[in-house]
PDB file of C-alpha atoms in Angstrom:
ATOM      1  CA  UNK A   1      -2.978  -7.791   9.685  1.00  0.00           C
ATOM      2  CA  UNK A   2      -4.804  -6.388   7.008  1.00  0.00           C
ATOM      3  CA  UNK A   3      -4.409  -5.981   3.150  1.00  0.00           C
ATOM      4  CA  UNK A   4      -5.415  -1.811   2.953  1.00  0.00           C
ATOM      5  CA  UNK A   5      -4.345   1.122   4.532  1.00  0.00           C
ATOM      6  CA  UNK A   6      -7.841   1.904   5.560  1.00  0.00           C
ATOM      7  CA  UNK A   7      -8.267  -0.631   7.793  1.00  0.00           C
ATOM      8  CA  UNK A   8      -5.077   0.677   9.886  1.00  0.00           C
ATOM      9  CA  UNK A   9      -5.957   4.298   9.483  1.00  0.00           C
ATOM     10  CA  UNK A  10      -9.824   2.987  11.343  1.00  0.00           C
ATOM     11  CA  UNK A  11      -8.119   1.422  13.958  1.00  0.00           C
ATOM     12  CA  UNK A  12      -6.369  -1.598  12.575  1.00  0.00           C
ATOM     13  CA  UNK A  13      -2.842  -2.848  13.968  1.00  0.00           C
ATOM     14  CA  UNK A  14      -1.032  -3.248  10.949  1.00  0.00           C
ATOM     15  CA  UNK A  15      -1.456  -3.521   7.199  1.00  0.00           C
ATOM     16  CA  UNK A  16       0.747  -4.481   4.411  1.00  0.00           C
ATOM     17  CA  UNK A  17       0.220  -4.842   0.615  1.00  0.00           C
ATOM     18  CA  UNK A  18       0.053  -2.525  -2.288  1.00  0.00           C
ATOM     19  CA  UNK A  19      -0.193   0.933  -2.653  1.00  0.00           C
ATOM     20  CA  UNK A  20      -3.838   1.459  -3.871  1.00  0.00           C
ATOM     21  CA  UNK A  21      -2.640   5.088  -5.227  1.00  0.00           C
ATOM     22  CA  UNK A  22       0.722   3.710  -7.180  1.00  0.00           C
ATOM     23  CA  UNK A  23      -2.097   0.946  -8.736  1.00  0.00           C
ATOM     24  CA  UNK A  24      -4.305   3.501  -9.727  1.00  0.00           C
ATOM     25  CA  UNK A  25      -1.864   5.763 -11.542  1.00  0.00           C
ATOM     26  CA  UNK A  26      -0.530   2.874 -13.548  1.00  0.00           C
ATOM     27  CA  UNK A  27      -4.204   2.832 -14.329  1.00  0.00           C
ATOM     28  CA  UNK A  28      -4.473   6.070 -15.400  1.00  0.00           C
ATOM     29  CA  UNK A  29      -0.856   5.720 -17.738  1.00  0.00           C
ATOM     30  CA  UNK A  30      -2.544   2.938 -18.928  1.00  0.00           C
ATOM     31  CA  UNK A  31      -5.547   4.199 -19.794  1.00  0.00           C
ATOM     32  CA  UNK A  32      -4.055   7.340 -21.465  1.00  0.00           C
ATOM     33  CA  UNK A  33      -1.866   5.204 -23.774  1.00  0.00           C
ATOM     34  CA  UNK A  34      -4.944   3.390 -24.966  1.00  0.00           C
ATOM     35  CA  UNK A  35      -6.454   6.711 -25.647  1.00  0.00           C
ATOM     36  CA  UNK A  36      -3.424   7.694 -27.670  1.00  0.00           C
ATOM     37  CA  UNK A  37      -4.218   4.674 -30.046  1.00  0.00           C
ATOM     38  CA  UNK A  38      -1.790   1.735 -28.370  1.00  0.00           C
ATOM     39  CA  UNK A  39      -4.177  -1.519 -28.743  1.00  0.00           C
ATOM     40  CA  UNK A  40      -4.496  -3.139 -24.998  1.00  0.00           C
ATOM     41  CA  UNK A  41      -3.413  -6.237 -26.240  1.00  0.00           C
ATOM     42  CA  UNK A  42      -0.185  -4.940 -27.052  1.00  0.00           C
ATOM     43  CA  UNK A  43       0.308  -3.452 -23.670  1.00  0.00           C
ATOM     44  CA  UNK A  44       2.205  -5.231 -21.639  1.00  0.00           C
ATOM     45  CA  UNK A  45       1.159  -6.874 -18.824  1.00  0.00           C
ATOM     46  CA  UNK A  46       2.055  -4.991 -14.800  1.00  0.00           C
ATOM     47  CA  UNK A  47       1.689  -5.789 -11.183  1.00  0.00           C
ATOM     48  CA  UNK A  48       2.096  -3.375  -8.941  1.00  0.00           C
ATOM     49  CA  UNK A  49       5.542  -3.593  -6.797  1.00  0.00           C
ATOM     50  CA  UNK A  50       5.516  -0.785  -4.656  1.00  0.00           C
ATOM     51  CA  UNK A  51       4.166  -2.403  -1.134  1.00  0.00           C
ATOM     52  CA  UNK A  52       3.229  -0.389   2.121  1.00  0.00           C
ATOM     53  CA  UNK A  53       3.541  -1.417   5.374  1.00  0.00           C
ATOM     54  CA  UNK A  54       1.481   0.818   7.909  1.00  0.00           C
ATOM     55  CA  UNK A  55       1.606   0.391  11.784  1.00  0.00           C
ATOM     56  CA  UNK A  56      -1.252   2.031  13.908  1.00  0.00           C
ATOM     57  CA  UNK A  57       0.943   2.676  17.308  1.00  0.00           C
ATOM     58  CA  UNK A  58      -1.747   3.250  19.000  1.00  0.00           C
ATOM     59  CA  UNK A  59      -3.753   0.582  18.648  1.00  0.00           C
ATOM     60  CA  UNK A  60      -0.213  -1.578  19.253  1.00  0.00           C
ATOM     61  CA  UNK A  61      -0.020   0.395  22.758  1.00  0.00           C
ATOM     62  CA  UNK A  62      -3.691  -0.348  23.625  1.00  0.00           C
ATOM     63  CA  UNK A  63      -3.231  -4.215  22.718  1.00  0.00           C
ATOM     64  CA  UNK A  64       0.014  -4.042  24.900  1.00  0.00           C
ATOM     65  CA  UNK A  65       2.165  -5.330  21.344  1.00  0.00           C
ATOM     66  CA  UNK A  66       5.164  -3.509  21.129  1.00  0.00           C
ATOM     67  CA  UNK A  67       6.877  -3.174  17.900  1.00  0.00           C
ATOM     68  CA  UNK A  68      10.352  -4.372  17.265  1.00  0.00           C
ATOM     69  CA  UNK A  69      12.467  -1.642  16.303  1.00  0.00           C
ATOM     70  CA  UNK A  70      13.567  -3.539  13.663  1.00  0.00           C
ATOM     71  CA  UNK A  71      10.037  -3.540  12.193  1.00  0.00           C
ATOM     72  CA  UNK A  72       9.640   0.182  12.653  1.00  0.00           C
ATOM     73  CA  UNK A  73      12.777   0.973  10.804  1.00  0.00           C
ATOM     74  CA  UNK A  74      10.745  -0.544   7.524  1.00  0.00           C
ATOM     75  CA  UNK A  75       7.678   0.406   8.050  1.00  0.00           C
ATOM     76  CA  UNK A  76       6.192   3.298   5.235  1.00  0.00           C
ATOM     77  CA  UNK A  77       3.883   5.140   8.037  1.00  0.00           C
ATOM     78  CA  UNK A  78       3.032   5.141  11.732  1.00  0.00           C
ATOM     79  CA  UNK A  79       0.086   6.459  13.174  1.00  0.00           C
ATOM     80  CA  UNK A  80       0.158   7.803  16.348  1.00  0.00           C
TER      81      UNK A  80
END
């Protein structure tokens, strides 16, 4: 199991954790209310709360792991 998509698109079973791209646009809102002139210690603090969980099928069939269809119901992405 990893923490990034990345690892699951290379090959990887499974990942799940944030989403890299929903982190890096509260980055960018972030950033763009600093440049409007809000101070950054007025901003309040975020975590990210949108997760992802990616399954690499493939790499599931070639282990001989087969996925729970309960699990696959949930999951964000499956790569085939």
């Amino acid at each position: 199991m990893y923490p990034d998509r990345e690892y699951v698109t290379d090959g990887g079973l499974i990942s799940y954790g944030t989403s890299l791209t929903d982190a890096y646009r509260q980055a960018g809102v972030y950033t763009g209310r600093i440049l409007k002139g809000d101070k950054p210690a007025d901003l309040p603090i975020q975590q990210a709360v949108k997760t992802e969980l990616i399954i690499n099928l493939r790499t599931a069939k070639a282990l001989g792991v087969e996925m729970p269809l309960s699990l696959l119901m949930r999951v964000n992405e499956a790569i085939e």
